[in-house]
XYZ file of C-alpha atoms in Angstrom:
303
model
C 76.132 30.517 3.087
C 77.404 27.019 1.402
C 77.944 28.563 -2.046
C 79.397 31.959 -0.827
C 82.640 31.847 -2.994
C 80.509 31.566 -6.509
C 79.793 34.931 -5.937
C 82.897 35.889 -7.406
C 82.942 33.609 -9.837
C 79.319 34.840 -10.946
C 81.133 38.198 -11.364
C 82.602 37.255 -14.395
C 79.336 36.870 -16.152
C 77.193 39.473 -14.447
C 77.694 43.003 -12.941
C 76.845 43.648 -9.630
C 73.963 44.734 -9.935
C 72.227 42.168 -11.612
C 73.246 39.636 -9.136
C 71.776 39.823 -5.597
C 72.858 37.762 -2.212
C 70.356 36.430 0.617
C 67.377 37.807 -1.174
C 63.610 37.063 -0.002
C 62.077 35.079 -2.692
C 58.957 36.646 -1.057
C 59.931 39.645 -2.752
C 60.110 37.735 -5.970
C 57.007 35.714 -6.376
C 53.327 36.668 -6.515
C 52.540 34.114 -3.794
C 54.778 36.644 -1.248
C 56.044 33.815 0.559
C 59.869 31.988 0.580
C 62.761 32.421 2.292
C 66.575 33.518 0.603
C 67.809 32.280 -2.414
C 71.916 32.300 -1.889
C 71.841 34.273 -4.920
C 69.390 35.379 -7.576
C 70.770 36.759 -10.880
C 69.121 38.740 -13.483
C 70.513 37.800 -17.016
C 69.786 40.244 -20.236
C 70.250 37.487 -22.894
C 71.078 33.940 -23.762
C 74.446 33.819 -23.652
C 74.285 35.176 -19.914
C 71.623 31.889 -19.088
C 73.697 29.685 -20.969
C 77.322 30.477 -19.200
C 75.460 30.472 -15.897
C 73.987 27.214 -16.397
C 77.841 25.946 -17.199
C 79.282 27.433 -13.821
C 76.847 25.873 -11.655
C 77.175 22.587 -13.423
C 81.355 22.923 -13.389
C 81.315 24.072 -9.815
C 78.607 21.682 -8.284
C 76.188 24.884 -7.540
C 72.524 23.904 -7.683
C 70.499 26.201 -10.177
C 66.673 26.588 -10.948
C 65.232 29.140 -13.369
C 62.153 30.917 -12.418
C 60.334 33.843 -14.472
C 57.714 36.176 -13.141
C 57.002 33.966 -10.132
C 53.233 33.620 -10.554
C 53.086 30.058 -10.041
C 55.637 29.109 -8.028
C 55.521 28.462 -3.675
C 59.005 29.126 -2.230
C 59.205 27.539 1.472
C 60.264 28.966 3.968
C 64.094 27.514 3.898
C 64.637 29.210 1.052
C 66.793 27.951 -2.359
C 70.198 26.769 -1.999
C 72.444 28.042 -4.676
C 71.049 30.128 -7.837
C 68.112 31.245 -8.848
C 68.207 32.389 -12.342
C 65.386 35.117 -13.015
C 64.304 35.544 -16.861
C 62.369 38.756 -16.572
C 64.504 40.849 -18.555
C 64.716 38.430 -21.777
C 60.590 40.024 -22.419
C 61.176 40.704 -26.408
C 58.224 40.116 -28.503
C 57.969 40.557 -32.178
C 54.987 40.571 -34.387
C 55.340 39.218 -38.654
C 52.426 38.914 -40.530
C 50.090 36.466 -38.105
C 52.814 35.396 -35.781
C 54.517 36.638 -32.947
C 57.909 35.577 -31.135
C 57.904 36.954 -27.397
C 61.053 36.027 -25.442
C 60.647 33.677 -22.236
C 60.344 36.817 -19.972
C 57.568 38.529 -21.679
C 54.294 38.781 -19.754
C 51.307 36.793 -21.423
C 49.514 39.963 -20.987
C 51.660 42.151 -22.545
C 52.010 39.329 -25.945
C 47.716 39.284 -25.398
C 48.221 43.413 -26.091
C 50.422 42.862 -28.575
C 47.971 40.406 -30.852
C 45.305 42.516 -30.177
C 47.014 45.866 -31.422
C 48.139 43.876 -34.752
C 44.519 42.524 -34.788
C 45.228 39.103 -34.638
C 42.978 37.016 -32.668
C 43.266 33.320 -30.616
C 45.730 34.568 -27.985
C 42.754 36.663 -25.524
C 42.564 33.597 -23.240
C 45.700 34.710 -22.129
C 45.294 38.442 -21.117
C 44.705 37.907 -17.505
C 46.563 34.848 -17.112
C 49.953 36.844 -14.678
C 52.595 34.502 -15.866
C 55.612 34.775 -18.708
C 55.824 32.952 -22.170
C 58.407 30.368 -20.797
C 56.172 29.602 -17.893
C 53.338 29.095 -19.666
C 55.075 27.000 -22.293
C 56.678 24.980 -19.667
C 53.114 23.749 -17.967
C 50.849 24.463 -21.338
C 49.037 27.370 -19.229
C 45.591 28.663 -19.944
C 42.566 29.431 -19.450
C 38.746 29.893 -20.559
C 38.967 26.884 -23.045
C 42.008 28.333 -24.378
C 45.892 26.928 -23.844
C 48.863 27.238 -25.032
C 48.886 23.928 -27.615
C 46.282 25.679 -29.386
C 48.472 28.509 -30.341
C 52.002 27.791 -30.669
C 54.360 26.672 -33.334
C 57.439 26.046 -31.942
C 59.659 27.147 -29.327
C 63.219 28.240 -29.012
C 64.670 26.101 -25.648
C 68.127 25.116 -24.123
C 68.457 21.557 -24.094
C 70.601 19.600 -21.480
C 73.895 19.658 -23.410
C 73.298 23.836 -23.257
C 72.610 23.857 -26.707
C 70.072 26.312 -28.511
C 67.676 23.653 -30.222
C 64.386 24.555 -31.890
C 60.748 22.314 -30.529
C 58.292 22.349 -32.587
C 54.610 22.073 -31.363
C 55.029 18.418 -31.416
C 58.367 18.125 -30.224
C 56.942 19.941 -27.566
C 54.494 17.098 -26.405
C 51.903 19.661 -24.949
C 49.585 17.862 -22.765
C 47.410 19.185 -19.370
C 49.968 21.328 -17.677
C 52.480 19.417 -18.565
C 55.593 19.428 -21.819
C 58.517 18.090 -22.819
C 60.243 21.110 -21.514
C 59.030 20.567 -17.964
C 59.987 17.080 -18.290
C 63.189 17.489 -19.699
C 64.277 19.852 -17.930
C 64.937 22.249 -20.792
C 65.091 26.221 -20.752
C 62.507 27.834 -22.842
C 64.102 30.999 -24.550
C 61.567 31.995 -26.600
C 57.968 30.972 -28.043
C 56.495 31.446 -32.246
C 52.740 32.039 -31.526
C 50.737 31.104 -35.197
C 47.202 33.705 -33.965
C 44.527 34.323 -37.041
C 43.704 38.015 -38.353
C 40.483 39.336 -36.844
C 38.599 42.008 -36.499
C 40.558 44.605 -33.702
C 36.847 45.494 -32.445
C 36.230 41.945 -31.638
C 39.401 40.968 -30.120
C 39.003 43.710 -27.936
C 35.647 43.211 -26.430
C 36.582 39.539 -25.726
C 39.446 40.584 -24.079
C 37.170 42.955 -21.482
C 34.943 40.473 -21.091
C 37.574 37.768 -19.898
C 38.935 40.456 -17.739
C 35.299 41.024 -16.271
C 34.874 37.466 -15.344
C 38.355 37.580 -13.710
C 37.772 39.893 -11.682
C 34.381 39.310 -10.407
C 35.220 35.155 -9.667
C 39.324 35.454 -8.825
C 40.521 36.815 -5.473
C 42.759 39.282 -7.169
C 43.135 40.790 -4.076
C 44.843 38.729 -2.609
C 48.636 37.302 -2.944
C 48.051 33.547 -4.799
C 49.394 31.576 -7.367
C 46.244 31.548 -9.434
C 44.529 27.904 -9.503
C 46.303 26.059 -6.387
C 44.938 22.680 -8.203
C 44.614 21.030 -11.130
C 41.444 20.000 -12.400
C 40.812 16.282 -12.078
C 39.267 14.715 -15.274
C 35.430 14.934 -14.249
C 35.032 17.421 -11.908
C 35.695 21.097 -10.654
C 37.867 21.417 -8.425
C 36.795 24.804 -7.069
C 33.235 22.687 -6.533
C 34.813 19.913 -4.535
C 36.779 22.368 -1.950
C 33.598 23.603 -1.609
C 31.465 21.001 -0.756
C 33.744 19.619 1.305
C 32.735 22.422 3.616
C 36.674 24.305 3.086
C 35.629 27.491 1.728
C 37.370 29.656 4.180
C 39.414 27.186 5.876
C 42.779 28.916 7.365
C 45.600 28.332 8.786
C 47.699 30.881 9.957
C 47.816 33.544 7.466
C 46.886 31.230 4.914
C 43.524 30.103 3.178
C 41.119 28.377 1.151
C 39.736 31.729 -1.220
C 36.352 32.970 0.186
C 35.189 33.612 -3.868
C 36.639 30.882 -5.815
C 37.572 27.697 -3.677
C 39.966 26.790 -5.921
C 42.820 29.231 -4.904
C 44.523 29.110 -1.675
C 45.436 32.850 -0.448
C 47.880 34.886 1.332
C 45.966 36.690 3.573
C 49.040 39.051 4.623
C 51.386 37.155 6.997
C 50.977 33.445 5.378
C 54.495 31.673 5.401
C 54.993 28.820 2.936
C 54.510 26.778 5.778
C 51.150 27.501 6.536
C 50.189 27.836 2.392
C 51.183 24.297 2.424
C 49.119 22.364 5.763
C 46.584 24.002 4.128
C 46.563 22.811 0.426
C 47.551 19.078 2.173
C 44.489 19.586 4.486
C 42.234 20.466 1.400
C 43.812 17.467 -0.729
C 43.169 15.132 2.797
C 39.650 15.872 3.099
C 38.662 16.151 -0.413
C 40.015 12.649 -0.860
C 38.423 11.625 2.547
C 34.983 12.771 0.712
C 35.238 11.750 -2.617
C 37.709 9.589 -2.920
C 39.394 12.502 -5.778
C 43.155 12.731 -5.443
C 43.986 16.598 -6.032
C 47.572 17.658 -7.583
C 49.118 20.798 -7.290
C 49.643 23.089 -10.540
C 51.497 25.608 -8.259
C 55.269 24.443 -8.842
C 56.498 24.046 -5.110
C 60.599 24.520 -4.716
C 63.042 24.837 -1.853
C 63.694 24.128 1.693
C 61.865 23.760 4.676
């Protein structure tokens, strides 16, 4: 291991057991692929993200902060240095018709949340599997809902490690994209502004997303939700499909049998074979239509 004396130097910010060495980040994304991270530590708060953002930057350690894992492919090398995990900064708060959720907090967990206070505009999100800072860094949603349509600001670390407050235009929200993401910045928290409904209402809109989930996602199945983003003008899902890929594997890896527009894990997929076949989708869907396809799965690590 390259970086195998920071683990005592990690020691004086964490305890042992919140720091782990040569673990599989199959074991730590939804996708269920990846090989080690060096090490992989679990802060509690701020201050913990903060001073280990300062050691790896003092001691030349690479870094990269992940949350939940839900849209992330980890290949097969594995991650060099740290991988900072934000799952157990998952606060959320509810004041009159906002509500502050920390960067950890589930998206379906702050969707329960607004519904129990009855406060409506945040059910897009219930089934979406990621955390707050996730889906503030790429602007997530779903079902003609997204995150610019509910936020007010955000609580982020900047580049200098200092705790700065973005509002929603500060945070230049666009298609899967933000400042944050290209900045580089650390979201800490998120100020949702929802409307007061009717708890009745709320409800049944949030079964009725969950329905449709279920009967068009391949939720059973390791992914990371849509492989693709949409290009402006079509559906992607549409042209894997008519491009005749519906099924197309390799290895343990594969184009979704129910919605063309995720790539599975069958079971034994490495990141290796994940990835020949989202460039073998994105190869022949250009070959057909002449429609370049990006990835909206964040892809990280070695080979």
């Amino acid at each position: 291991m390259k970086y195998k004396g920071f683990y005592n130097i990690l020691l004086s910010v964490y305890k042992e057991n919140q720091i782990e060495i040569d673990t599989l980040m199959s074991k730590h994304i939804y996708f269920k692929v990846g090989g080690p991270a060096d090490f992989l530590v679990n802060p509690v708060n701020v201050e913990q993200v903060v001073k280990t953002i300062n050691l790896c930057k003092e001691h030349n350690v690479p870094y990269i902060i992940i949350g939940n894992g839900s849209n992330l492919i980890v290949r097969d090398g594995g991650i060099r240095g740290v991988v900072i995990k934000l799952c157990a900064l998952n606060s959320i708060k509810v004041k009159g018709n906002e509500v502050k959720a920390d960067c950890g907090a589930l998206l379906s967990d702050v969707s329960k949340a607004a519904a129990n206070n009855k406060l409506t505009g945040f059910e897009f999100a219930c089934g979406i599997p990621g955390s707050i800072g996730g889906a503030v860094f790429m602007n997530a949603g779903a079902y003609d809902g997204e995150m610019s349509y509910v936020i007010k600001e955000a609580e982020v670390i900047d580049d200098s490690e200092n705790l700065i407050t973005l509002s929603k235009e500060d945070l230049e929200l666009g298609y899967r994209t933000s400042k944050v993401m290209k900045a580089g910045y650390v979201v800490v928290s998120a100020t949702l502004k929802l409307q007061h409904g009717i708890k009745e209402k709320i409800d049944d809109r949030i079964s009725e997303l969950t329905r449709r989930r279920e009967e068009k996602q391949p939720l059973e199945f390791p992914s990371a939700g849509s492989t693709f983003k949409r290009p402006e003008g079509y559906f992607t899902g549409k042209l894997i499909q008519d491009s005749g890929l519906k099924g197309f594997s390799i290895g343990g890896a594969a184009v979704s049998e129910k919605h063309s527009g995720f790539v599975i894990n069958k079971g034994n997929a490495t990141a290796k074979d994940v990835l020949e076949v989202i460039a073998h989708v994105q190869r022949v869907v250009k070959e057909k239509f002449g429609v370049e396809l990006h990835t909206e799965v964040r892809i990280i690590g070695e080979d």
